[in-house]
Amino acid sequence: MWLFQQGQPDLSLLGEIASIQRDKDGICPNFNMEDPEVKKGGKPAVTRTWYCLRDPKNGSLVEEMTACSDCVAHINIIFPCLKPLFAPVADGQALLATCDLMTQGDGQQRCLEYVDKIASVAESTLETKTRDVTPLIDFVKKWGPVPACQKGKLVTGEKQYSFQSLGSEFTACEDCYLKYMEPLYSSSPQPAILSQLKAEGPHPNGFMCDLFSPRLQSYFTDVCRTNDLSTFRQKLQARNNKMQELNIQLGRMKQEYQQLKMQENMHMSQMRIAQSQATTASIQWNVSGWIGPPIDWTMTNAQMAKASEKAMQAAIIKDNMTAMEREWADHWK
């Protein structure tokens, strides 16, 4: 897509990206696959030189988004017409921060939205021969402070939105509120259910967003159209009941799976011990000069059979877990 937007006649741009000479800070910390935070889909905080967009209106840095030198280098190569788009923070001093530009996990969608805005500015710049980064600046200022939706995971320490008549049966995160609920205030006629909408501070027990998936968004669209709170509640309750049932079943099956894998490993260890003992006994006969009996693999084969049995049982449970997760994704998520 970027090659097409830049009007590249060949794949030389990919070659330029692949041959980037990184500075002393190295790769983007979000792609350090050994970092525990990255493994969880998060953004690790590291000390290095950081960059921000500069607001042309007043010359100040837009601190709602920080980017590492590696990501900035990629943007400069892909969209050369925008250079210099980023400026170093604190005159290039090494500071502790996170990279918000190229992220994985739940923040990946926000990353794509940032890059899409940058691409739009670049395309406009090439067409008009004038660089106007205002749309990008406005987007970053609006969305940079908003935590990305956790998509079904427990959310703690964040603002939430709910309806008075539904209580805790419906909660939405700020990200989804701004995308799917706030625009409805300017619609005509305005959905009646919005009169019940209220913003709340962080709940001590946290919450899960009920607006992150296309299915949940369709539930919300229906209640906005019909104002049928009873049906909306029934759909949410049925989904929540199914989720609780599934979590209990998956938890039990996961525990059983882990136990079977432990038993498989135990029998494999015992098989290796029996194999070693049988081999040693045969060697001792040979050293003695006597012709011994054939190697007795009875214990070895028995332990191997038990290990295979446990492995097969574990595989069946794993397949059942996958089927349940697929059912949730296809019919309930």
Coordinates of C-alpha atoms in Angstrom, one line a residue, residues 109-293:
Q109 CA -4.9 -0.7 15.9
R110 CA -3.9 2.7 17.2
C111 CA -0.5 2.3 15.5
L112 CA -2.2 1.6 12.2
E113 CA -4.4 4.6 12.6
Y114 CA -1.4 6.8 13.3
V115 CA 0.4 5.5 10.2
D116 CA -2.7 5.9 8.2
K117 CA -2.9 9.6 9.2
I118 CA 0.8 10.1 8.4
A119 CA 0.2 8.5 5.0
S120 CA -2.8 10.8 4.3
V121 CA -0.7 13.9 5.1
A122 CA 2.1 12.6 2.9
E123 CA -0.3 12.0 0.0
S124 CA -1.8 15.5 0.4
T125 CA 1.7 17.0 0.5
L126 CA 2.6 15.3 -2.8
E127 CA -0.6 16.4 -4.4
T128 CA -0.7 20.1 -3.2
K129 CA 3.1 20.6 -2.8
T130 CA 2.3 22.1 0.6
R131 CA 2.8 20.3 3.9
D132 CA -0.1 20.6 6.4
V133 CA 0.3 18.3 9.4
T134 CA -2.6 19.8 11.3
P135 CA -4.9 16.8 10.7
L136 CA -2.2 14.5 12.1
I137 CA -1.5 16.8 15.1
D138 CA -5.2 17.1 15.9
F139 CA -5.6 13.3 15.7
V140 CA -2.6 12.6 18.0
K141 CA -3.8 15.2 20.5
K142 CA -7.2 13.6 20.6
W143 CA -6.3 10.0 20.7
G144 CA -2.8 9.9 22.2
P145 CA -4.1 10.3 25.8
V146 CA -6.9 7.7 25.3
P147 CA -5.9 4.2 26.3
A148 CA -6.4 1.6 23.6
C149 CA -9.4 -0.7 24.1
Q150 CA -8.4 -4.0 25.8
K151 CA -10.8 -6.0 23.7
G152 CA -12.4 -8.3 26.3
K153 CA -9.7 -8.2 28.9
L154 CA -10.1 -6.8 32.4
V155 CA -9.5 -3.1 32.4
T156 CA -8.3 -1.3 35.6
G157 CA -7.6 2.3 36.5
E158 CA -9.5 3.7 33.5
K159 CA -12.6 5.8 32.9
Q160 CA -15.7 3.8 32.0
Y161 CA -19.2 4.6 30.5
S162 CA -22.5 2.9 31.4
F163 CA -26.2 3.4 31.2
Q164 CA -28.2 4.1 34.4
S165 CA -30.9 1.5 33.8
L166 CA -28.3 -1.2 33.0
G167 CA -25.9 -0.7 35.8
S168 CA -22.8 -2.9 35.5
E169 CA -24.4 -5.0 32.7
F170 CA -23.0 -2.7 30.1
T171 CA -19.7 -0.8 30.3
A172 CA -17.7 0.8 27.6
C173 CA -14.1 2.0 27.6
E174 CA -13.1 5.6 26.6
D175 CA -11.7 4.4 23.3
C176 CA -15.0 2.8 22.2
Y177 CA -17.0 5.6 23.6
L178 CA -15.2 8.2 21.5
K179 CA -15.5 6.0 18.4
Y180 CA -19.0 4.6 18.6
M181 CA -21.0 6.6 21.1
E182 CA -19.9 10.3 21.1
P183 CA -20.6 10.8 17.4
L184 CA -24.3 9.9 18.0
Y185 CA -24.8 13.1 20.0
S186 CA -24.7 15.0 16.7
S187 CA -27.1 12.7 14.9
S188 CA -30.7 13.5 14.3
P189 CA -32.8 12.2 15.8
Q190 CA -30.5 11.5 18.8
P191 CA -30.9 8.0 20.2
A192 CA -33.0 8.2 23.4
I193 CA -30.7 5.8 25.2
L194 CA -28.0 8.4 25.3
S195 CA -29.9 10.3 27.9
Q196 CA -29.0 7.6 30.3
L197 CA -25.3 7.5 29.5
K198 CA -22.9 8.5 32.3
A199 CA -19.2 8.6 32.7
E200 CA -17.6 7.1 35.8
G201 CA -14.2 7.1 37.2
P202 CA -12.0 3.9 37.6
H203 CA -13.8 1.1 39.4
P204 CA -11.8 -0.7 42.1
N205 CA -12.7 -4.1 40.5
G206 CA -12.2 -3.0 37.0
F207 CA -14.5 -3.7 34.0
M208 CA -14.6 -5.3 30.6
C209 CA -15.6 -3.3 27.6
D210 CA -18.9 -4.3 26.1
L211 CA -18.5 -2.4 22.8
F212 CA -15.2 -3.7 21.3
S213 CA -16.4 -6.3 18.9
P214 CA -18.6 -6.1 15.7
R215 CA -21.2 -8.2 17.5
L216 CA -21.4 -6.0 20.6
Q217 CA -21.5 -2.9 18.3
S218 CA -24.4 -4.4 16.5
Y219 CA -26.2 -4.9 19.8
F220 CA -25.6 -1.3 20.6
T221 CA -26.7 -0.1 17.2
D222 CA -30.0 -2.1 17.6
V223 CA -30.8 -0.5 21.0
C224 CA -30.0 3.0 19.6
R225 CA -32.5 2.3 16.8
T226 CA -35.3 0.7 18.9
N227 CA -34.6 1.9 22.4
D228 CA -35.5 -1.7 23.4
L229 CA -33.5 -2.0 26.6
S230 CA -35.0 -5.3 27.6
T231 CA -33.8 -7.1 24.5
F232 CA -30.4 -5.3 24.8
R233 CA -30.1 -6.6 28.4
Q234 CA -31.1 -10.1 27.4
K235 CA -28.4 -10.2 24.7
L236 CA -25.7 -8.9 27.1
Q237 CA -26.8 -11.3 29.9
A238 CA -26.8 -14.3 27.5
R239 CA -23.3 -13.4 26.3
N240 CA -22.0 -12.9 29.8
N241 CA -23.5 -16.2 31.0
K242 CA -21.9 -18.0 28.0
M243 CA -18.5 -16.3 28.8
Q244 CA -18.6 -17.3 32.4
E245 CA -19.6 -20.9 31.5
L246 CA -16.8 -21.0 28.9
N247 CA -14.2 -19.6 31.3
I248 CA -15.1 -22.3 33.9
Q249 CA -14.9 -25.1 31.3
L250 CA -11.7 -23.8 29.8
G251 CA -10.1 -23.4 33.2
R252 CA -10.9 -26.9 34.1
M253 CA -9.7 -28.3 30.8
K254 CA -6.5 -26.3 30.9
Q255 CA -5.7 -27.7 34.3
E256 CA -6.4 -31.2 33.0
Y257 CA -4.3 -30.6 29.9
Q258 CA -1.4 -29.4 32.0
Q259 CA -1.6 -32.5 34.3
L260 CA -1.6 -34.8 31.3
K261 CA 1.4 -33.1 29.9
M262 CA 3.2 -33.5 33.2
Q263 CA 2.3 -37.2 33.3
E264 CA 3.5 -37.5 29.7
N265 CA 6.9 -35.9 30.6
M266 CA 7.2 -38.1 33.7
H267 CA 6.6 -41.3 31.7
M268 CA 9.1 -40.1 29.0
S269 CA 11.7 -39.6 31.8
Q270 CA 11.0 -43.0 33.2
M271 CA 11.2 -44.5 29.7
R272 CA 14.7 -42.9 29.2
I273 CA 15.8 -44.3 32.6
A274 CA 14.5 -47.8 31.7
Q275 CA 16.2 -47.5 28.3
S276 CA 19.5 -46.6 29.9
Q277 CA 19.2 -49.4 32.4
A278 CA 18.5 -52.0 29.8
T279 CA 21.4 -50.7 27.6
T280 CA 23.8 -50.7 30.6
A281 CA 22.8 -54.3 31.5
S282 CA 23.6 -55.4 28.0
I283 CA 27.0 -53.7 28.0
Q284 CA 27.9 -55.3 31.3
W285 CA 27.2 -58.8 29.8
N286 CA 29.5 -57.9 26.8
V287 CA 32.3 -56.6 29.1
S288 CA 32.1 -59.8 31.1
G289 CA 32.8 -61.9 28.0
W290 CA 29.6 -63.9 28.4
I291 CA 26.8 -64.0 25.9
G292 CA 23.9 -62.3 27.6
P293 CA 20.2 -62.4 26.8

